[in-house]
CSV table of C-alpha atoms and ligand atoms in Angstrom, one decimal:
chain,number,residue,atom,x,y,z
M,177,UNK,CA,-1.4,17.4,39.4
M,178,UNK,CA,-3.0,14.3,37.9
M,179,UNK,CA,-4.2,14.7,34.2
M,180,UNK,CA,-7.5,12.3,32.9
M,181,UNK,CA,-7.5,13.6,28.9
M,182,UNK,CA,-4.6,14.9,27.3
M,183,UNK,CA,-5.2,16.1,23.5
M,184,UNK,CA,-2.2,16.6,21.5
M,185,UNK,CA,-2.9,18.6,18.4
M,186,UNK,CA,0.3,19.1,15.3
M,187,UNK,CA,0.8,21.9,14.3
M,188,UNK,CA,1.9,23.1,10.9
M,189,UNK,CA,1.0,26.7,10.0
M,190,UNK,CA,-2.3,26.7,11.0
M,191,UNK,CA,-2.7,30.1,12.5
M,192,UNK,CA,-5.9,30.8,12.0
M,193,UNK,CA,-7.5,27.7,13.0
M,194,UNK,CA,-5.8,27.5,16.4
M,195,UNK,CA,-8.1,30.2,18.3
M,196,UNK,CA,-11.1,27.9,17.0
M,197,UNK,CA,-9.3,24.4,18.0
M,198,UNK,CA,-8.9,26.0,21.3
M,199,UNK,CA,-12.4,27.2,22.0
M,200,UNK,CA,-14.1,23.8,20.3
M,201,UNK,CA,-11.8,21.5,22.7
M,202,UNK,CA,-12.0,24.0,25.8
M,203,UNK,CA,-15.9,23.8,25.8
M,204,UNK,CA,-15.6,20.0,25.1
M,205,UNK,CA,-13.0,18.8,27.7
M,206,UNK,CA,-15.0,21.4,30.1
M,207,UNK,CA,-18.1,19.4,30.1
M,208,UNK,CA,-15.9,15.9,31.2
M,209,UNK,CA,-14.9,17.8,34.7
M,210,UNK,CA,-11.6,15.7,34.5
M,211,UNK,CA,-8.4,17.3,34.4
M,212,UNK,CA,-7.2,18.0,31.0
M,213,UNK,CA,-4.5,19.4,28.9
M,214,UNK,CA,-3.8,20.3,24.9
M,215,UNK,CA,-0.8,19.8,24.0
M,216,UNK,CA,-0.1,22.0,20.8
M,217,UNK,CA,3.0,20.9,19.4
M,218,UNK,CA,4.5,23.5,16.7
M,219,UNK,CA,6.4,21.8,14.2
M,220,UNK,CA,8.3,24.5,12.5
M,221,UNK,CA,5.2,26.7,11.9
M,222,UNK,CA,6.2,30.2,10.2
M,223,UNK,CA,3.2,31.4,9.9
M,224,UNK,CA,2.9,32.9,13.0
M,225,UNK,CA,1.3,30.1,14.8
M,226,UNK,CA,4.0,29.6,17.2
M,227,UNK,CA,2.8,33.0,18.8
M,228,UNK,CA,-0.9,32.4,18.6
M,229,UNK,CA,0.3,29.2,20.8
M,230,UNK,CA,2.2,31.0,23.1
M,231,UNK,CA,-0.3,33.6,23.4
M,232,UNK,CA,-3.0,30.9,24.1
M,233,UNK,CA,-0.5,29.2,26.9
M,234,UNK,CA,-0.4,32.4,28.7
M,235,UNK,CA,-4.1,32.8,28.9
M,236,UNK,CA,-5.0,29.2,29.5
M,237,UNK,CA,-2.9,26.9,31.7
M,238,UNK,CA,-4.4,23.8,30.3
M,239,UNK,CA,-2.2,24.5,26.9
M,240,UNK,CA,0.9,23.1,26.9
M,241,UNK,CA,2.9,24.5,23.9
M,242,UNK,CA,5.9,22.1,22.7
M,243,UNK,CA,8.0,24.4,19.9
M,244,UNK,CA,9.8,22.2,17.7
M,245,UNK,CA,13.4,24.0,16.1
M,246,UNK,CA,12.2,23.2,12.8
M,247,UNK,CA,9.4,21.3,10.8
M,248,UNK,CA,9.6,17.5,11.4
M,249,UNK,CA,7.1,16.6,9.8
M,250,UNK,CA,3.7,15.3,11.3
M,251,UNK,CA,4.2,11.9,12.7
M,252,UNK,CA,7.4,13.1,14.8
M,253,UNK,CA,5.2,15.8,16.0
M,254,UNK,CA,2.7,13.8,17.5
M,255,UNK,CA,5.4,11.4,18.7
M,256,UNK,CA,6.3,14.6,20.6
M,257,UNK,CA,3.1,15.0,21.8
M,258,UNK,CA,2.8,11.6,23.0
M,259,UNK,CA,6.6,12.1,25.3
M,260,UNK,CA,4.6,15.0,27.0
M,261,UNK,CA,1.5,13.9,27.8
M,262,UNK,CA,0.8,13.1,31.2
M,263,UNK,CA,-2.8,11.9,30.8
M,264,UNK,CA,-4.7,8.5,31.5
M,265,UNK,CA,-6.0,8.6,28.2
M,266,UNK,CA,-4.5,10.3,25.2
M,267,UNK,CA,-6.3,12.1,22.4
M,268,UNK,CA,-4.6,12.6,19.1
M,269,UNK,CA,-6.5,15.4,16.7
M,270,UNK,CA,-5.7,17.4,13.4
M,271,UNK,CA,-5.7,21.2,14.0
M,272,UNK,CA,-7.9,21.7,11.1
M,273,UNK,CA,-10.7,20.8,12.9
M,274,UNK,CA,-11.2,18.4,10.4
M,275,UNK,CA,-11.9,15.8,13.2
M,276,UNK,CA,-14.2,17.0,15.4
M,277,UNK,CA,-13.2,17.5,19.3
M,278,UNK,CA,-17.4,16.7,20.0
M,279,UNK,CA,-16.4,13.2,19.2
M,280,UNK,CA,-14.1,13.1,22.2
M,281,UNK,CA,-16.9,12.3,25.0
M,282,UNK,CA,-18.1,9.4,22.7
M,283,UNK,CA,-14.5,7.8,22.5
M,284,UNK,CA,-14.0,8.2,26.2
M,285,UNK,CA,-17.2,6.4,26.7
M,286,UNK,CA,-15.7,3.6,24.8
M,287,UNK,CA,-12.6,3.6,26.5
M,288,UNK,CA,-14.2,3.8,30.1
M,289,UNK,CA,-15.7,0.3,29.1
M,290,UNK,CA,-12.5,-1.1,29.3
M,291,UNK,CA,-11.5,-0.4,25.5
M,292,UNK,CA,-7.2,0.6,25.2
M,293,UNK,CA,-7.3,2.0,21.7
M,294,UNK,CA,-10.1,4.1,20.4
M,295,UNK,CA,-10.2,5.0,16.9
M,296,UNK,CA,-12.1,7.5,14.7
M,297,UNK,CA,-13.2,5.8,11.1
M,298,UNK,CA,-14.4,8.7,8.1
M,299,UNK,CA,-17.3,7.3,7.6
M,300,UNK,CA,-17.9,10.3,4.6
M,301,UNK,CA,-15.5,12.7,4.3
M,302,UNK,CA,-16.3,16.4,3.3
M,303,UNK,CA,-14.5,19.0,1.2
M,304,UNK,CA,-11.8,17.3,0.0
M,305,UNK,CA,-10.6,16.5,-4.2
M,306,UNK,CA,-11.7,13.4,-5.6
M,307,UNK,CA,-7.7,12.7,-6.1
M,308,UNK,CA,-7.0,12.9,-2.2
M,309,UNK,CA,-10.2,10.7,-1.7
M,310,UNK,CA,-9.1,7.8,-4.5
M,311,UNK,CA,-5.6,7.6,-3.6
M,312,UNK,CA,-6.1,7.9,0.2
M,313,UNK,CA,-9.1,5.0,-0.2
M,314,UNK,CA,-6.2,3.0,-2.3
M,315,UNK,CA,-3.8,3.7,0.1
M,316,UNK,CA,-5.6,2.2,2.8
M,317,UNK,CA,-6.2,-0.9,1.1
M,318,UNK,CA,-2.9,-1.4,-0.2
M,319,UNK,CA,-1.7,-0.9,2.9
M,320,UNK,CA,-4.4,-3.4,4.7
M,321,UNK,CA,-3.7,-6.1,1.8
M,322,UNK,CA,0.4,-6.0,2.0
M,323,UNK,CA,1.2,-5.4,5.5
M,324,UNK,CA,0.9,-7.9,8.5
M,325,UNK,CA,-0.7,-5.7,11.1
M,326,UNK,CA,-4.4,-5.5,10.3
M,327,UNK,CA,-4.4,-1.5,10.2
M,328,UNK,CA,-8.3,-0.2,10.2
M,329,UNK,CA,-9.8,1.0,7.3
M,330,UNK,CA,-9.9,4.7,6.7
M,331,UNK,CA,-9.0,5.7,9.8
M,332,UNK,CA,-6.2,8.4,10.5
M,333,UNK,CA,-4.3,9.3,13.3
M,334,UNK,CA,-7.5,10.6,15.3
M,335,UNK,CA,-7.9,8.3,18.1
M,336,UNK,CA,-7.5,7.9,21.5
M,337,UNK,CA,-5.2,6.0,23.7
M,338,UNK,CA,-5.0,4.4,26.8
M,339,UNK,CA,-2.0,5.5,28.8
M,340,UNK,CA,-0.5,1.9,29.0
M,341,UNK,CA,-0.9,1.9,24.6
M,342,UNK,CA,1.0,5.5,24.4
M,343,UNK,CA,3.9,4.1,27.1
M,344,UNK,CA,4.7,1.2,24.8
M,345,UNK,CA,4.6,3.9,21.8
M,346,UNK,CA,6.9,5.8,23.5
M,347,UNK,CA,9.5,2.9,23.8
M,348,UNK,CA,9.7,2.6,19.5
M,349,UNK,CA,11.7,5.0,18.7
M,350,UNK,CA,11.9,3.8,15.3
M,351,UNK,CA,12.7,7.3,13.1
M,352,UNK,CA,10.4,6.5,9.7
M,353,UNK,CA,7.3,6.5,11.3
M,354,UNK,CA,3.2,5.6,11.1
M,355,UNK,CA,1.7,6.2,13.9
M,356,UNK,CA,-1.7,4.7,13.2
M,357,UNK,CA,-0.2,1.4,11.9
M,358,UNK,CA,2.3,1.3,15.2
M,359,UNK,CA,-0.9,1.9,17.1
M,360,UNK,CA,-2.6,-0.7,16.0
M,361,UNK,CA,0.8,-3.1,16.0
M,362,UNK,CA,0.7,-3.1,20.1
M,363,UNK,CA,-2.7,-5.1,20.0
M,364,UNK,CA,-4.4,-4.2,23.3
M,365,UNK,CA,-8.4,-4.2,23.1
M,366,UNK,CA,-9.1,-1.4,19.9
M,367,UNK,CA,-12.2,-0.4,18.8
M,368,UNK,CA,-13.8,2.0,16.2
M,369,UNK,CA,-16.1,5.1,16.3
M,370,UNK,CA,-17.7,6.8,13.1
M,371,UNK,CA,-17.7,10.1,12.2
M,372,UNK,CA,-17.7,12.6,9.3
M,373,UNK,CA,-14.9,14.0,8.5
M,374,UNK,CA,-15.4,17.8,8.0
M,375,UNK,CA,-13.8,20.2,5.4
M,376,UNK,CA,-10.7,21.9,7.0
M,377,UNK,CA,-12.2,25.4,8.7
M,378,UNK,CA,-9.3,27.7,7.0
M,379,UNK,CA,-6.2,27.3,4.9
M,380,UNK,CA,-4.8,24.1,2.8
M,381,UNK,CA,-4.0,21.0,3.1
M,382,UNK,CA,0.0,20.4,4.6
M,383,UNK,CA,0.1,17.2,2.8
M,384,UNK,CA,0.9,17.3,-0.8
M,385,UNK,CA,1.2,14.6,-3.3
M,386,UNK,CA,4.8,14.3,-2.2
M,387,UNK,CA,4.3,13.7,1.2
M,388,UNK,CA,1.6,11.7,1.1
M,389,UNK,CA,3.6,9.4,-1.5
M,390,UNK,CA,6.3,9.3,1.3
M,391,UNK,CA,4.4,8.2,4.3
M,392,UNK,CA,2.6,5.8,2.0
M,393,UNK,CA,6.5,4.3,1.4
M,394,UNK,CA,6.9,4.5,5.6
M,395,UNK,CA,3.6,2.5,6.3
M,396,UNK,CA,4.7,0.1,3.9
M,397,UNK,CA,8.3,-0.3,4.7
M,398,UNK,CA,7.8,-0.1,8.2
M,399,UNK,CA,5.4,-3.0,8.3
M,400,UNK,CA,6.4,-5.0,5.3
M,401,UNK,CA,8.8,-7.1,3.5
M,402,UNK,CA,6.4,-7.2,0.3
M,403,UNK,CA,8.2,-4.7,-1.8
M,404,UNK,CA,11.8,-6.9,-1.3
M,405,UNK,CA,9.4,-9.9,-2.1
M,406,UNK,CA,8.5,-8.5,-5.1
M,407,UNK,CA,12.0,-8.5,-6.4
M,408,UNK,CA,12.0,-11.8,-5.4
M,409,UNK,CA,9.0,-13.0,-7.4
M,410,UNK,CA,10.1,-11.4,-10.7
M,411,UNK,CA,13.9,-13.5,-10.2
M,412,UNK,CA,11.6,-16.5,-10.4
M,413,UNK,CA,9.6,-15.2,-12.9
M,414,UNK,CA,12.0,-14.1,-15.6
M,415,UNK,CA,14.2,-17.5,-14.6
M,416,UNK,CA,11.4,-19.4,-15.0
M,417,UNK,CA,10.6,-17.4,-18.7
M,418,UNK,CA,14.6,-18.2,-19.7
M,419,UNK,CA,13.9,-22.1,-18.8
M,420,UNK,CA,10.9,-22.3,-20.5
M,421,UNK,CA,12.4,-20.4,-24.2
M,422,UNK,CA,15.9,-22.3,-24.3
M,423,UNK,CA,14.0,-25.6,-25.5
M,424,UNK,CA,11.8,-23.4,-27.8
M,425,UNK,CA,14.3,-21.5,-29.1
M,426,UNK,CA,16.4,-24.4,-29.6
M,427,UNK,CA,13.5,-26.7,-31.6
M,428,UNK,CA,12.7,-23.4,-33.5
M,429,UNK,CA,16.3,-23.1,-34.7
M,430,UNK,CA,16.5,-26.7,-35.5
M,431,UNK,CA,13.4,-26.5,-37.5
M,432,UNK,CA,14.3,-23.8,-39.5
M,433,UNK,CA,12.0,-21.0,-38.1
M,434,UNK,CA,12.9,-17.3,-38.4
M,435,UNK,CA,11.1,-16.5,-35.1
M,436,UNK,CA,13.6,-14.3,-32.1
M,437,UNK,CA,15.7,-13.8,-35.1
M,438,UNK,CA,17.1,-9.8,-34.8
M,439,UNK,CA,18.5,-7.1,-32.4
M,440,UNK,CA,15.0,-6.6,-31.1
M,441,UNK,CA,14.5,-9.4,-29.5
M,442,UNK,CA,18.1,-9.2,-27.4
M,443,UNK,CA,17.4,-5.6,-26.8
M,444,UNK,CA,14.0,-6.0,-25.5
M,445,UNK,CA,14.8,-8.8,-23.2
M,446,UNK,CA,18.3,-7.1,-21.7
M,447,UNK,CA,16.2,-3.8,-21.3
M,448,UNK,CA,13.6,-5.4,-19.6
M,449,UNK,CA,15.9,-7.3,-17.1
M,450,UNK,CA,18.0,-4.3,-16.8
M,451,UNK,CA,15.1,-2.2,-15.7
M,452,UNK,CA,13.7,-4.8,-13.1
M,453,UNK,CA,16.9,-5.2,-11.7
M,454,UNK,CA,17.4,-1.2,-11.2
M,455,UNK,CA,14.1,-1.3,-9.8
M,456,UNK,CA,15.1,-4.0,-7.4
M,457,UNK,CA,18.3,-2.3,-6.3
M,458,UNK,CA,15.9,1.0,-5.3
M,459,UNK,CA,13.9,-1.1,-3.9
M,460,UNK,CA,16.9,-2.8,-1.7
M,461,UNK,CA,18.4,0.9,-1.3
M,462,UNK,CA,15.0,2.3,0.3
M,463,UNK,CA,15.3,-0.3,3.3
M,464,UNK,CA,18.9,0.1,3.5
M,465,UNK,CA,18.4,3.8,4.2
M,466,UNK,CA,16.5,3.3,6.9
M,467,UNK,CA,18.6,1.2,8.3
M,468,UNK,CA,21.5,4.1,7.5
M,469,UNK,CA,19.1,6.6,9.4
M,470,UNK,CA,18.0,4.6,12.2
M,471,UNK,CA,22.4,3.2,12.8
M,472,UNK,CA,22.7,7.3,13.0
M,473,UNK,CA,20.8,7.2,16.5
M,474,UNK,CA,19.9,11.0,16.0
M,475,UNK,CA,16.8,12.6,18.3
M,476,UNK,CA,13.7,12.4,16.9
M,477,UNK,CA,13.0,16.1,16.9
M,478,UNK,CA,14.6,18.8,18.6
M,479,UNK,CA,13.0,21.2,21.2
M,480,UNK,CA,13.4,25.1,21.2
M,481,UNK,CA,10.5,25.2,23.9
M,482,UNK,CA,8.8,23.3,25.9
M,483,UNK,CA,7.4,22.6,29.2
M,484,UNK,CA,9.1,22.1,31.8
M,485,UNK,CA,7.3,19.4,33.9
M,486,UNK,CA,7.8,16.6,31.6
M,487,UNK,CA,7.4,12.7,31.7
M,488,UNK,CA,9.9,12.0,29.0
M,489,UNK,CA,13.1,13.2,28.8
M,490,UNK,CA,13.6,13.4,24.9
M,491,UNK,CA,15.8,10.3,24.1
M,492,UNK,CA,17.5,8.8,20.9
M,493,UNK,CA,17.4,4.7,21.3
B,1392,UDP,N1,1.1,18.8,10.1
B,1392,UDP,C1,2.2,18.9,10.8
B,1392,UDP,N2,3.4,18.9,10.2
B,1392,UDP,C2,3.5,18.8,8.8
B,1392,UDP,C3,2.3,18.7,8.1
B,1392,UDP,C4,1.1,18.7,8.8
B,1392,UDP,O1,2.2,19.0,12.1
B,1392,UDP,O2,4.6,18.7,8.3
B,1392,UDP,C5,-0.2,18.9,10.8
B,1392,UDP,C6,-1.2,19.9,10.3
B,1392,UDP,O3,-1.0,21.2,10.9
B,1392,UDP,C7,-2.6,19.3,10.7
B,1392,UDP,C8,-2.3,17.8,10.6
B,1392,UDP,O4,-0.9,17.6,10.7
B,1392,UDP,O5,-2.9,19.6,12.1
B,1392,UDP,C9,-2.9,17.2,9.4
B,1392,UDP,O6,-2.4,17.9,8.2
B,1392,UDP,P1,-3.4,18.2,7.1
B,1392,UDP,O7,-4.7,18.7,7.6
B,1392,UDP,O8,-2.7,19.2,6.2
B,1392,UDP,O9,-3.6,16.9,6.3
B,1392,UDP,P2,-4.9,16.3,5.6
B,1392,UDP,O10,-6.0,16.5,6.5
B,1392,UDP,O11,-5.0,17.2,4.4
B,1392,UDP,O12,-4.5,14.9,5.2
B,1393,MG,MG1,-6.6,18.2,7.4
């Protein structure tokens, strides 16, 4: 059967938002009469949610349930989702509801006038801690200043795709992953649609500071040398410093002067160089773990379920 819309929807112990998801994107893919499918990936829910899914696969034949064997984190999961869609276009949406499915219609709109990547921008966002909102808003623009792909401003991985975008996706296996910044590294036509971004409909949010901190290090590393450039800079800088104070130091001896007389003054400097060169070697040993990881070759994610009509065979180059 051919497919128009596929939505793929992570999921990560979400149980009781998933009866809701299903209902809000039913009615809404309903009123397209295409063909459509959700694709609910489970990434190592234990909350239950992996039998809500199943239970909503066996009512509906549009779900598609993909069960991961253990959490993977969100960007593998909706690299999952993208190796079983079978759509034209494809629709990437949190299970929270806090993007809403009613926005769908108005992205395919855009994409039927020829547009290949269609993305959602918060233009307010609702229910959420000042903290997530600074540092998200920082993130962003870090991330827009430093990096070379021109990733859009506050927008998430709510979008929708042109089948042509997600088959070049599904050829980067790369294993530390941002999905909205590789997205927006294919180029293709993209444009953006505005919307509010709700307050999640039940439970809390899957993405502590700790996780937010490391996807912040995978958009940047995965799209930037600026970190290993930093290094860089500060060898130059501190060289440039020692250049500048031997003929000081010198003339100040000569004269007679007491100044970077002491301990202190040796200790300060060795500490400080110390530190920026630890700092450098973490900074070194970041990339060169990716590069461990990715010479490893594993999968991506493992499957304990999934359908069995599928257009990608999981695959690790
Ligand atoms: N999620 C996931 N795996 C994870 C963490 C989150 O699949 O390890 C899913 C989660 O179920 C939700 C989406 O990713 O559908 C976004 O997560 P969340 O709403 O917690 O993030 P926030 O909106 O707070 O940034
Ligand atoms: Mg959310």
């Amino acid at each position: 059967m051919k497919i128009t819309y596929s939505i793929i929807a992570p999921i990560y112990n979400e149980k009781e938002n998933l009866p809701e998801l299903h209902r809000r994107v039913s009615e809404v893919m309903q009123s397209t009469r295409k063909t459509w499918e959700l694709i609910l990936v489970d990434d190592g829910s234990t909350d239950g949610s992996t039998e809500t899914i199943r239970e909503l696969a066996k009512k509906d034949k549009h779900v598609r349930p993909v069960i991961f064997a253990r959490n993977f984190g969100h960007q593998i999961a909706i690299t999952a989702g993208w190796d079983y869609a079978r759509g034209d276009a494809v629709v990437v949406i949190d299970a929270d509801l806090q993007d809403p499915p009613e926005l769908i219609p108005e992205m395919v709109k855009k994409w039927r006038e020829g547009y290949e990547v269609v993305y959602a921008v918060r233009a307010e966002r609702e229910g959420e801690s000042w903290f997530k909102l600074w540092t998200a808003s920082l993130f962003y623009r870090i991330i827009y200043r430093i990096t070379d792909v021109k990733i859009p401003l506050d927008t998430g991985d709510f979008r929708l795709m042109d089948r042509k975008v997600v088959d070049v996706l599904k050829s980067m296996r790369e294993r530390h992953r941002f999905p909205r910044g590789m997205s927006a590294w294919v180029g293709f036509r993209q444009i953006g649609v505005e919307y509010k971004r709700a307050a999640r409909v039940a439970g809390e949010t899957k993405y502590p500071f700790r996780k937010m901190f490391r996807l912040a290090l995978n958009a940047i590393t995965s799209f930037s040398y600026f970190p290993l450039q930093v290094a860089t800079f500060f060898g130059f800088f501190s060289a440039g410093v020692a250049i500048l104070a031997i003929p000081i130091v010198i003339y100040l001896r000569a004269s007679g002067s007491q100044a970077f007389f002491g301990q202190a003054t040796t200790l300060i400097a060795v500490l400080f160089l110390g530190g920026v060169q630890l700092i450098s070697l973490g900074i070194l040993g970041e990339y060169i773990g990716r590069i461990y990881d990715e010479a490893k070759g594993r999968p991506l994610y493992i499957v304990r379920e999934a359908p069995e009509e599928k257009e990608a065979v999981i695959s690790n180059q």
